[in-house]
XYZ file of C-alpha atoms in Angstrom:
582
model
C 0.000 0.000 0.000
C 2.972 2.371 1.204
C 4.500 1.247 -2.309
C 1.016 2.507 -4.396
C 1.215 5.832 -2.649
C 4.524 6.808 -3.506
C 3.755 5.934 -7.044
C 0.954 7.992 -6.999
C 3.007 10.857 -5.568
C 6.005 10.113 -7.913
C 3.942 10.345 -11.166
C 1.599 13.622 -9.589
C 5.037 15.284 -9.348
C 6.255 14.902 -12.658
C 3.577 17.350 -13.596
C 3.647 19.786 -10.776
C 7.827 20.073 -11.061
C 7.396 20.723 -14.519
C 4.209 23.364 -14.468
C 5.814 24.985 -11.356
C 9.093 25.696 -13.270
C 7.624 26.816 -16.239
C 4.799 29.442 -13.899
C 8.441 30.620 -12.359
C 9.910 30.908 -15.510
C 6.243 33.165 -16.871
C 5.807 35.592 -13.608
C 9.482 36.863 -14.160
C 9.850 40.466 -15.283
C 9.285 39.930 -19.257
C 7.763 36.903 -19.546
C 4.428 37.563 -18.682
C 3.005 38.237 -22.586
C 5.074 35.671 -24.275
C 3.941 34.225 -27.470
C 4.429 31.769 -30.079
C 8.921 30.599 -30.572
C 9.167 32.865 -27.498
C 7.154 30.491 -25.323
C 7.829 27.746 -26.769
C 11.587 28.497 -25.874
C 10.481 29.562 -22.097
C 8.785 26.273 -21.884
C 11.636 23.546 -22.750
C 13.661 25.837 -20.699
C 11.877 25.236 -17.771
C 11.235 21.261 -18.143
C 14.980 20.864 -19.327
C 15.840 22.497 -16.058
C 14.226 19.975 -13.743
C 14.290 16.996 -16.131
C 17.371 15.366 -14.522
C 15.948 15.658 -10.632
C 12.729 13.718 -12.149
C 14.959 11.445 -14.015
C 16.685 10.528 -10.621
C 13.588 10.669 -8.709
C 11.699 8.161 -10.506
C 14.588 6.186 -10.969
C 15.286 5.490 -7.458
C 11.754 5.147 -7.219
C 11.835 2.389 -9.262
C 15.009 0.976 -7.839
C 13.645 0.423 -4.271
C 11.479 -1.870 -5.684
C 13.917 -4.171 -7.262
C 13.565 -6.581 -3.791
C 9.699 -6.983 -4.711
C 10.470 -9.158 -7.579
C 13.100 -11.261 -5.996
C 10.245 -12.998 -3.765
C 8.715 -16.122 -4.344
C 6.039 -18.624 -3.733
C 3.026 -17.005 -1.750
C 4.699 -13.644 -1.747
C 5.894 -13.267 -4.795
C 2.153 -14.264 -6.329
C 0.985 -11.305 -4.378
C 3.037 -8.785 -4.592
C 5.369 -9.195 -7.990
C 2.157 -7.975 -9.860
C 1.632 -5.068 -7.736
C 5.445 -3.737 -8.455
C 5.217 -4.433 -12.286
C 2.074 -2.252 -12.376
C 4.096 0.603 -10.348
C 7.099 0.441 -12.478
C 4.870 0.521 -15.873
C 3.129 3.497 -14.390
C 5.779 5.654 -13.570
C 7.138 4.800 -16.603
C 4.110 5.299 -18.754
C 4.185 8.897 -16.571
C 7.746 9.376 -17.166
C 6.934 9.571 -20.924
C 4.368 11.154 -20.866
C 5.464 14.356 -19.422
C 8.186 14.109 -21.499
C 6.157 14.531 -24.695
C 2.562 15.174 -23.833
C 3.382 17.609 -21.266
C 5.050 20.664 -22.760
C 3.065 20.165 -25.601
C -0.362 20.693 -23.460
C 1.760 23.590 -21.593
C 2.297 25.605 -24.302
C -1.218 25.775 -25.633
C -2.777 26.095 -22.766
C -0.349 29.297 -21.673
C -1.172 30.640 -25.190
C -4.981 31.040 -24.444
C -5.312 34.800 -24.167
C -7.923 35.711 -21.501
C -8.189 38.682 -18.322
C -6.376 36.674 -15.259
C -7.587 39.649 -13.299
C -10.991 38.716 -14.152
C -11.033 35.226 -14.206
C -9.196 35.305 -10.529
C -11.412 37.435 -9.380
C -14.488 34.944 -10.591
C -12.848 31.687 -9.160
C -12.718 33.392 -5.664
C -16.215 34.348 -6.063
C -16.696 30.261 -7.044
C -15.005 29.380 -3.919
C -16.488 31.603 -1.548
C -19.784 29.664 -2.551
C -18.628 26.418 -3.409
C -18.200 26.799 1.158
C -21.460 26.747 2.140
C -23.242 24.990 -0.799
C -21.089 21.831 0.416
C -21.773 22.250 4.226
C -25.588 22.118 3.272
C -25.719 19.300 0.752
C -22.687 17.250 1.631
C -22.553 18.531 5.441
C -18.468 18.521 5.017
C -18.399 21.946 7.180
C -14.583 21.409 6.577
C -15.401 23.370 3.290
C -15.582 26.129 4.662
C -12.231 26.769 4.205
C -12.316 27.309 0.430
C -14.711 30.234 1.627
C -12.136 32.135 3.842
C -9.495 31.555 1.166
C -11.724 33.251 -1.417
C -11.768 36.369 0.768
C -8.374 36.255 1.659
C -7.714 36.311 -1.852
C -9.926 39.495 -2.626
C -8.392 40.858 -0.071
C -4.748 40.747 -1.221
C -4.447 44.639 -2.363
C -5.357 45.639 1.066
C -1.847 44.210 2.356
C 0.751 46.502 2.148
C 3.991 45.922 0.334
C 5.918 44.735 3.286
C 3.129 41.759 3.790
C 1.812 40.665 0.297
C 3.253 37.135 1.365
C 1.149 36.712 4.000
C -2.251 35.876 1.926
C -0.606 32.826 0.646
C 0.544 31.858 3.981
C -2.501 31.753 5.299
C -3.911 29.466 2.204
C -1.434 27.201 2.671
C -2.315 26.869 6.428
C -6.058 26.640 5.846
C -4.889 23.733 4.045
C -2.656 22.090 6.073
C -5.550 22.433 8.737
C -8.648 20.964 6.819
C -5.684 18.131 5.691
C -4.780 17.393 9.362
C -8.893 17.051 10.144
C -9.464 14.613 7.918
C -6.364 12.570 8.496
C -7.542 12.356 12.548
C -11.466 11.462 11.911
C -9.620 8.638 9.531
C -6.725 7.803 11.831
C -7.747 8.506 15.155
C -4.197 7.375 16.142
C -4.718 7.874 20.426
C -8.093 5.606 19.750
C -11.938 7.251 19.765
C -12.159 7.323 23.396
C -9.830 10.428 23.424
C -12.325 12.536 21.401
C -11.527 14.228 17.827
C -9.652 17.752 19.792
C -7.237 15.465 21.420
C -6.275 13.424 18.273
C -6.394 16.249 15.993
C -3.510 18.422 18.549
C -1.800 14.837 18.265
C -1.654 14.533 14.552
C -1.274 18.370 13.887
C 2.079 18.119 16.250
C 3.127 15.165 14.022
C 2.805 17.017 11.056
C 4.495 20.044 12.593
C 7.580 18.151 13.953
C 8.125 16.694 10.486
C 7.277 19.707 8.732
C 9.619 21.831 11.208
C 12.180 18.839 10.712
C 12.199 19.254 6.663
C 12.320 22.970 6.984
C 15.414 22.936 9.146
C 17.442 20.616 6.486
C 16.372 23.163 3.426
C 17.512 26.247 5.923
C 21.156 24.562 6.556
C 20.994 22.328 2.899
C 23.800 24.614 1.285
C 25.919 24.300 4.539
C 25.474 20.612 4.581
C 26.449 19.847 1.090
C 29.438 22.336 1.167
C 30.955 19.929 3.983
C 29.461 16.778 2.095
C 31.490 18.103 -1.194
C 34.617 19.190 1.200
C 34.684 15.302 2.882
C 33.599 13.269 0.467
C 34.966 10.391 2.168
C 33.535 11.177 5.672
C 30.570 11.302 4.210
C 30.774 8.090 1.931
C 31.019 6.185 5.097
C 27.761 6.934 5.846
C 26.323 4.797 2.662
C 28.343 2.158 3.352
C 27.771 1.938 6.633
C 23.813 1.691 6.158
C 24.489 -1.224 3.278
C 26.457 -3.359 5.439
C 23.856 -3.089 8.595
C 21.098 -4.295 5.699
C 23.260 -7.186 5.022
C 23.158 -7.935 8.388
C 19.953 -7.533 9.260
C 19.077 -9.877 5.431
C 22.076 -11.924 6.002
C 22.663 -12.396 10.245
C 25.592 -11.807 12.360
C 27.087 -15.142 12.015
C 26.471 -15.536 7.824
C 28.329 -12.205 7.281
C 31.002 -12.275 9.688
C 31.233 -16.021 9.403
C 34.826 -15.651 7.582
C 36.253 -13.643 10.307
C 34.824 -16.710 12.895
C 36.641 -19.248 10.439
C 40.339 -17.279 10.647
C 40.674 -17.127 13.919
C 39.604 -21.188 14.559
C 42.589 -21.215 12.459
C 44.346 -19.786 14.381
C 43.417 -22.027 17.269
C 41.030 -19.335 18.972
C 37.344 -19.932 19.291
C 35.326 -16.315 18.842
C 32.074 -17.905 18.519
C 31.743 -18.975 22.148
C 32.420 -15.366 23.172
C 29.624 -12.937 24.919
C 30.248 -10.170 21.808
C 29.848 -12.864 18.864
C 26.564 -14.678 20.889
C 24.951 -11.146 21.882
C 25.344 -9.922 18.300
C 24.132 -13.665 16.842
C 21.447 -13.309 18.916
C 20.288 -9.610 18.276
C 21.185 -10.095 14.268
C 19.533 -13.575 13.267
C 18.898 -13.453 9.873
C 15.645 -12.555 8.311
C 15.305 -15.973 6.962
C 14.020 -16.552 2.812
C 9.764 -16.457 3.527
C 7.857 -12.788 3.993
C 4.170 -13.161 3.846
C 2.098 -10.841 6.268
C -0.563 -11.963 7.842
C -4.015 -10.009 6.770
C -6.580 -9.182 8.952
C -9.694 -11.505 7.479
C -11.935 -10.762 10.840
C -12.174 -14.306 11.205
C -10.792 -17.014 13.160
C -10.197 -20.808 11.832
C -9.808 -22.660 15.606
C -8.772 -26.652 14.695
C -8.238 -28.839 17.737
C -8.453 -32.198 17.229
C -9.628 -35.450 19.771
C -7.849 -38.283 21.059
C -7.818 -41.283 18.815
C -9.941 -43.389 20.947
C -12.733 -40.466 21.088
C -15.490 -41.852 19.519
C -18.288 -40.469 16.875
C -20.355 -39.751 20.003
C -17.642 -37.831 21.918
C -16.890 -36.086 18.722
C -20.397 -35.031 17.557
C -20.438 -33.763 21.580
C -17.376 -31.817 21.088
C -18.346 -29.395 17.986
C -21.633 -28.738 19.965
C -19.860 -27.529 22.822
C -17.590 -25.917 21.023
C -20.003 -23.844 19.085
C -21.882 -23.092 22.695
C -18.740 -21.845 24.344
C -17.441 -19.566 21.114
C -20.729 -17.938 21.212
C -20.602 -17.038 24.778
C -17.592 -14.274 24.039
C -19.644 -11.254 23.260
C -17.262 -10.058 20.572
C -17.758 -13.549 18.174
C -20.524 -12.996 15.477
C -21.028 -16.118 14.578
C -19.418 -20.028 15.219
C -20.224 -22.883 12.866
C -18.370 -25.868 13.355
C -17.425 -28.653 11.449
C -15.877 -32.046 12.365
C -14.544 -35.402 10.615
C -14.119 -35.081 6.654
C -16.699 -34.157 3.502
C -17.367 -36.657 0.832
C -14.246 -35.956 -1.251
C -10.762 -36.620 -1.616
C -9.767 -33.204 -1.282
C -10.184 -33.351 1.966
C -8.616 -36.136 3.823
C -9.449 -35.150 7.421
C -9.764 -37.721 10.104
C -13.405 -38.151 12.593
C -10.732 -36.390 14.852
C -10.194 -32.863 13.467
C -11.984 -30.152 14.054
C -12.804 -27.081 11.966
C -14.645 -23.815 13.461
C -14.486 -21.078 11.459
C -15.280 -18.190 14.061
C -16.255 -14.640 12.762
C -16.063 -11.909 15.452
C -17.628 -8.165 15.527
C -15.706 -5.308 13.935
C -14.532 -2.886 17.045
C -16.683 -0.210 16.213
C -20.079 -0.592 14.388
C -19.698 0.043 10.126
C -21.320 1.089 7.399
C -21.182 -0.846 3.728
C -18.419 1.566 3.258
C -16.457 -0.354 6.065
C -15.804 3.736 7.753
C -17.165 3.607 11.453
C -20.647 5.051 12.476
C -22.022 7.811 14.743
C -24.685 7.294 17.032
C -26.828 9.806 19.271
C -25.840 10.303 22.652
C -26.882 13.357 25.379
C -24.989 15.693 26.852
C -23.167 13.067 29.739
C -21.911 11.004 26.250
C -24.829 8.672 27.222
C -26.607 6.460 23.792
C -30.144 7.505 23.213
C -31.981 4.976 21.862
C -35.324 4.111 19.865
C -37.289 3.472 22.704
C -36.217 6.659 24.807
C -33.780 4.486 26.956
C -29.839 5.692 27.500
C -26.933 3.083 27.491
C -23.425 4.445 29.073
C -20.897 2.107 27.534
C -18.437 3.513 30.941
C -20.421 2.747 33.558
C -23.426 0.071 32.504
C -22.378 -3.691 32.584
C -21.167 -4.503 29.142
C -24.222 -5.832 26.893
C -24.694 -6.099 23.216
C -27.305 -3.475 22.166
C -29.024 -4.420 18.445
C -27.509 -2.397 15.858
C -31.223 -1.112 15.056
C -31.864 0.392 18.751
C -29.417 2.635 18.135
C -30.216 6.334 15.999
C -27.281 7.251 13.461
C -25.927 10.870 14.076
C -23.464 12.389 12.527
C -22.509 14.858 15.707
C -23.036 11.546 17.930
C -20.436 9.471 19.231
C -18.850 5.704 17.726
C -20.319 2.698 19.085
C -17.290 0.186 20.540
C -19.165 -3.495 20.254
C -15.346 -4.844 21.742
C -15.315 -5.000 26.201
C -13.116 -2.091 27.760
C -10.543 -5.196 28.210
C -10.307 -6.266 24.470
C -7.577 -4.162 22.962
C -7.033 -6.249 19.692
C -7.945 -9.770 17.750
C -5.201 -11.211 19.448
C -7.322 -10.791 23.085
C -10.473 -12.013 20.918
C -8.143 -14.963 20.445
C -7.177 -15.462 24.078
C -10.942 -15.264 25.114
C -11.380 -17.826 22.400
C -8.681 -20.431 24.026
C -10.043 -19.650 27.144
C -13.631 -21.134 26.452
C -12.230 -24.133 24.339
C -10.320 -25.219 26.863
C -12.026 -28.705 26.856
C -10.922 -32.235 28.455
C -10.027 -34.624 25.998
C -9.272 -31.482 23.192
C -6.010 -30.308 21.805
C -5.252 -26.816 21.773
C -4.750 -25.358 18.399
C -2.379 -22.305 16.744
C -3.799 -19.199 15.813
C -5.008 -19.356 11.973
C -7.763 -17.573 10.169
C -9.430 -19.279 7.311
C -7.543 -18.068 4.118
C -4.241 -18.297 6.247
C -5.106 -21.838 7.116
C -5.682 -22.874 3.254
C -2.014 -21.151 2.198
C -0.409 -23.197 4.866
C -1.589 -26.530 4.712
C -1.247 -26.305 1.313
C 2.382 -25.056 0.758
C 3.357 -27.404 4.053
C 0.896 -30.167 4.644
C 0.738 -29.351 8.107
C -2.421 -26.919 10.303
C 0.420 -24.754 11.649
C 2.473 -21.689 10.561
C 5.215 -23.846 12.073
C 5.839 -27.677 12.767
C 8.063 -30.358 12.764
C 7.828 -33.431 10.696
C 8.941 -36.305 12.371
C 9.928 -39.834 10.390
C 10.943 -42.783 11.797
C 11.565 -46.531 11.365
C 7.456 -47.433 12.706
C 5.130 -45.969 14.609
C 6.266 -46.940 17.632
C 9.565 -44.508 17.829
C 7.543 -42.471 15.557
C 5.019 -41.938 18.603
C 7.914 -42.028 21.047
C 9.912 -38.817 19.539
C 7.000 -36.800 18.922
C 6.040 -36.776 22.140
C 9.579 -36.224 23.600
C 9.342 -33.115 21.132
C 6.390 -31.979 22.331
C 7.954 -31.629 26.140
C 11.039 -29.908 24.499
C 8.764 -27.169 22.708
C 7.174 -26.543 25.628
C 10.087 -25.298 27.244
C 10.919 -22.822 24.660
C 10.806 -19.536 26.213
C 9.664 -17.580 22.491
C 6.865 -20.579 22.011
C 3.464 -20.369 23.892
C 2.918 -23.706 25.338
C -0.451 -24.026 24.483
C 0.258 -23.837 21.222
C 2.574 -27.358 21.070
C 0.728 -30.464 19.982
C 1.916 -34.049 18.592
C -0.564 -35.144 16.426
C -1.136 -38.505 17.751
C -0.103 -40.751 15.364
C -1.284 -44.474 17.517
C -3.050 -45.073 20.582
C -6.308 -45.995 19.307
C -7.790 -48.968 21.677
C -7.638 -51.952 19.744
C -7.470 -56.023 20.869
C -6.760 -57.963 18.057
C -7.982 -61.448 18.182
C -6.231 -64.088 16.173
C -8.373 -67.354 15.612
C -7.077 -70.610 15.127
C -9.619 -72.186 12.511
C -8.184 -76.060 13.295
C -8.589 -75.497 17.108
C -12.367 -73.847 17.013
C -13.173 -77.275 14.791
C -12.145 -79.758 17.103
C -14.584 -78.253 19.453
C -17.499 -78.090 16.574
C -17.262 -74.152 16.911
C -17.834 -72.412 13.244
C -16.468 -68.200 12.480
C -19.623 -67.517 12.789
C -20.225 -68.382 16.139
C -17.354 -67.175 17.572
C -17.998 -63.881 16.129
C -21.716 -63.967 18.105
C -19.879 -64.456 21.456
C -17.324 -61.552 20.846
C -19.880 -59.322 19.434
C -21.727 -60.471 23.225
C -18.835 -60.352 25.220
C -18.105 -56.465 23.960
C -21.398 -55.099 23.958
C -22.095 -54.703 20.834
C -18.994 -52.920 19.319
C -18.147 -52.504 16.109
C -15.768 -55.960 14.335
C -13.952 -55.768 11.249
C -12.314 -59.457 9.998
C -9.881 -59.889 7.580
C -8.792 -63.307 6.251
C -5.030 -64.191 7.120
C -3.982 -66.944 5.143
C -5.501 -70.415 5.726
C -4.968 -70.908 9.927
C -5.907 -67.273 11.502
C -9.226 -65.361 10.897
C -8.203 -62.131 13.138
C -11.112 -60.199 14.487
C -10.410 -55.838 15.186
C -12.486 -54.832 18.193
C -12.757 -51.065 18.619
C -14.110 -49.951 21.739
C -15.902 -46.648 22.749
C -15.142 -44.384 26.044
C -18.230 -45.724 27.846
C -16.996 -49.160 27.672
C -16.806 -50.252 31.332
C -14.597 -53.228 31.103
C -10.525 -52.423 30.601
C -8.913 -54.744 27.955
C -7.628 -57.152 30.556
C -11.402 -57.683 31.871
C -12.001 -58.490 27.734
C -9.431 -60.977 27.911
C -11.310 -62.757 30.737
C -14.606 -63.014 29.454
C -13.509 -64.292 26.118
C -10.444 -66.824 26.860
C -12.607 -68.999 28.702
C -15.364 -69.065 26.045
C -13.163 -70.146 23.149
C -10.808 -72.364 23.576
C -7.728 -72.794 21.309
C -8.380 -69.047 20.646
C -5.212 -66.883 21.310
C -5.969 -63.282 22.493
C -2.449 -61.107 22.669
C-alpha cells in the first residue's frame, strides 16, 4: 500500500515540477506576454531544467522496488504484480510528461484571456462552493475554500511589506482541513480520546516533520558544502547503512562467518564469546519467507480429539464448542465442522476439528467499512429508539441491536469490543479460554484463508511444525512426544500452542483365531464372532482373512466401555478355547 502511494506521488510530481518551473519561468519580469517561438523556448527551458531531478527521482523510485520481484512462492504471487504495475506506471508517466506535457503547456499558456478577471471569478466560485457543500454534503470542513476566497480578494489591502502573507494563510487553511481529515480517519490515540485530542496529536506530528524538513532546506547549502569538502567522511555513511542491511538480510554469524573461520585457524574460538553470541542473537537473519498476515476478521480454531474419542464424543465436542465460542460477546457467529466431507480433497480424520469463528468489527460500520455515529446526550450517554440511554463507561457490558441505536453524525462511535479487548489477538485469548475442553487439543492461531495457504504449501495446520519420520510408529510416537515436552520449554513458544498429532493409541485387541482349534470343538467363524460381538457389547468388528490358519477379528471400543482390555481378555479366553488373544 505504502509502495502505491509513492507511485501515486512520484507520477503527480512529474507534472507539478514541470508546471511549477515553467509558472516561475512566466511571472518573471518579461515573460508575462510571451507568445508563439518565445514560449515555446520559455517552456523547454523550464522542463529541461528539472528533467534530470525527475529522471533521478523516478529512478530510485523504481530501484527500491527491485527486492519486490526477488520474492517467491506465496509472496511473490501477491506482490510481484503489484510492483510491475508501479514500475509501468511511472514509466508510462515518465513519458508522458516528457512529450505530452510541454506540448499541453504551451497551448494552454497561449490562451489569451483577463487573469484579473477570471481570478477574481474563481474566488467568487469558492467563496460559494463553502457553504453549498456544508448544506448538501454537510463537510463543514469546506468552509475553508470560503475564507481563502476572501483572503484572496483581499490581497491589495496588504501593504507591500506583507503581500506574502495571503498565501501563507492558504497554505495553512490547508494544512488544517488536511490534518482534520487525516484524525477522523486515523484517530491514532483511539476514539475514546475525542476528535480535539487526536487532531492536537496529529497536527504536532505534522508540525515536527514539517519543522524537521524545513530545518534541512535552511542549513541544505551548509550541509552539502561539507558533504562536497569530505567526500569520504561522508561516503562512510552509505556504506555503513548497506552493510547493517546485510546484516539484518544476512545475520551476524552468515556475514562475519569468515572472520569466525580465521581465527579457529588460528586455534582461537570467537564464537563462544559474549560479543559474537549477543550480536548472533540480536542479528539472526531474516530468513528466505515474507508473507504478512491479513486481517480476514475471522478465526479458523482446529483442535483435534484423542484417537480413541469416539463419533459420540466427537459429535459432543463441535456442539460444545459452538456453545462456548458464542458465549464471548465479541464472536458474530461459530459454525463448526468435524470429521471429513465426501471428497478426496479433503482427507481429514473423525478427529479434526474445523470452526471457522467470525467476530464483531470494534466499532459498528457502514457498507463503506468507515465507522458510524450514534446519538448520545450531553453526559456522552446512547439515546436509543425506545427513549432508553446506554453508558458504555459505567453500565455492565451488553450487546445493544444495531437497530436500537439512531445514526448521528454529531453523535459518538459505538465500541461493540469489552473495555478489556484491545485487539484480535485478546479475541483470540478469550477464544482459548472457552475451548479449553478435556479430551481437546489446543490449536495455533489461523484464520481461514491463512489456514488454506499453509496446509497447502506445508501439509501441516500450523504456521510452524516439525515433521517427524521414523523406522514405525512406535519410535515415531515415542519422539514426537519427547518433542512436544522440548517445545514446551521454549521460552519464544506459547505452550499451548505445542501439539503431537497422535499418530497411535487408538484402543484396539486384536484377536487371532485358530480355525483347526475352534473345529475340534465343533465351533464355526460364525459363532465365535456372536460371542465376541456379546462379550463387547455390541462394538463394532472388522475381519480380515489371514492366510488359511488365523481369521483375526479388530475390536474397537468406545469411552463408555466399562470393562478395561484385561477384563475383555477374561470373558472371552474362557469361552473359546484354542483361541489366542495377545
Amino acid at each position: 500500500l505504502s509502495g502505491i502511494a509513492i507511485a501515486i506521488g512520484i507520477m503527480v510530481d512529474i507534472g507539478i515540477v514541470d508546471v511549477e518551473n515553467i509558472t516561475r519561468h512566466l511571472e518573471m519580469p518579461g515573460n508575462h506576454n510571451l507568445r508563439g517561438k518565445d514560449l515555446l523556448q520559455l517552456i523547454y527551458t523550464g522542463t529541461t531544467e528539472v528533467r534530470a531531478a525527475v529522471t533521478v527521482a523516478l529512478a530510485t523510485t523504481i530501484a527500491s522496488f527491485l527486492p519486490v520481484f526477488a520474492m517467491e512462492a506465496a509472496e511473490g504471487k501477491l506482490f510481484r504484480p503489484l510492483a510491475f504495475t508501479k514500475t509501468f506506471a511511472i514509466t508510462s508517466s515518465y513519458v508522458l510528461g516528457m512529450v505530452v506535457l510541454p506540448m499541453l503547456a504551451y497551448y494552454i499558456y497561449s490562451i489569451q484571456f483577463d487573469k484579473q478577471r477570471f481570478r477574481k471569478m474563481w474566488n467568487y466560485i469558492l467563496i460559494l462552493a463553502g457553504p453549498a457543500a456544508v448544506i448538501f454534503l454537510g463537510a463543514w470542513p469546506a468552509l475553508a475554500l470560503t475564507l481563502m476566497g476572501i483572503n484572496n480578494l483581499l490581497i491589495q489591502t496588504w501593504p507591500e511589506s506583507r503581500k506574502q502573507m495571503p498565501r501563507y494563510i492558504n497554505i495553512g487553511l490547508t494544512i488544517l482541513v488536511a490534518v482534520y481529515y487525516l484524525t477522523v480517519e486515523w484517530l491514532p490515540l483511539g476514539t475514546h480520546q475525542g476528535t480535539g485530542v487526536n487532531f492536537l496529536f496529529v497536527g504536532g506530528l505534522i508540525g515536527f516533520i514539517l519543522a524537521l524538513l524545513m530545518t534541512m532546506i535552511h542549513f541544505y547549502e551548509r550541509i552539502l558544502r561539507w558533504c562536497l569538502g569530505n567526500k569520504v567522511k561522508f561516503l562512510l555513511i552509505p556504506v555503513f547503512t548497506i552493510l547493517i542491511g546485510i546484516v539484518i538480510w544476512l545475520g551476524f554469524d552468515k556475514s562475519f562467518g569468515f572472520i569466525g573461520n580465521g581465527f579457529d585457524k588460528l586455534g582461537v574460538n570467537i564464537r563462544q564469546s559474549a560479543i559474537w553470541t549477543g550480536a548472533v542473537k540480536t542479528f539472526p537473519g531474516v530468513g528466505k519467507e515474507f508473507m504478512p498476515a491479513l486481517d480476514e476478521g475471522s478465526f479458523l480454531l482446529m483442535p483435534t480429539s484423542m484417537p480413541h474419542a469416539g463419533i459420540e464424543r466427537n459429535i459432543e465436542y463441535v456442539q460444545q464448542l459452538d456453545k462456548q465460542l458464542t458465549t464471548i460477546p465479541e464472536v458474530d457467529l461459530a459454525v463448526g465442522k468435524w470429521g471429513r466431507v465426501n471428497s478426496a480433497l479433503d482427507p481429514a480424520p473423525v478427529q479434526m476439528f474445523e470452526n471457522t469463528i467470525n467476530y464483531r468489527p470494534e466499532f459498528i460500520l457502514n457498507e463503506n467499512g468507515h465507522r458510524m455515529k450514534f446519538r448520545v446526550d450531553q453526559d456522552d450517554n446512547f439515546v436509543l429508539l425506545d427513549g432508553t440511554k446506554y453508558n458504555a463507561q459505567s453500565d455492565e457490558f451488553r450487546l445493544i441491536p444495531r437497530e436500537n441505536l439512531i445514526p448521528d453524525e454529531s453523535g459518538e462511535y459505538f465500541r461493540q469490543w469489552r473495555p478489556g479487548i484491545k485487539s484480535p489477538d485478546d479475541i483470540w485469548n478469550e477464544i482459548v479460554k472457552v475451548t479449553n475442553l478435556p479430551g481437546l487439543t489446543s490449536a495455533p492461531k489461523l484464520q481461514p484463508i491463512q489456514t488454506r495457504l499453509v496446509m497447502l504449501s506445508t501439509g501441516m495446520r500450523a504456521p510452524m511444525g516439525l515433521k517427524v519420520y521414523g523406522p514405525d510408529l512406535d519410535a515415531i510416537e515415542k519422539a514426537g512426544l519427547e518433542f512436544e515436552r522440548l517445545l514446551k520449554e521454549v521460552p519464544s513458544i506459547q505452550a499451548s500452542s505445542v501439539f503431537y498429532d497422535r499418530a497411535v493409541g487408538a484402543p484396539y485387541i486384536e484377536i487371532k483365531m485358530n480355525r483347526e482349534a475352534i473345529a475340534r470343538y465343533g465351533l464355526t467363524v460364525n459363532d465365535v464372532q456372536e460371542i465376541v460381538q456379546t462379550a463387547v457389547g455390541g462394538m463394532a468388528l472388522s475381519t480380515t482373512v489371514e492366510g488359511r490358519e488365523r481369521f483375526p477379528i479388530r475390536v474397537r471400543y468406545a469411552r463408555e466401555l466399562r470393562s478395561s482390555p484385561e477384563d475383555l481378555k477374561k470373558i472371552l479366553v474362557p469361552s473359546m478355547t484354542g483361541v489366542q488373544v495377545p
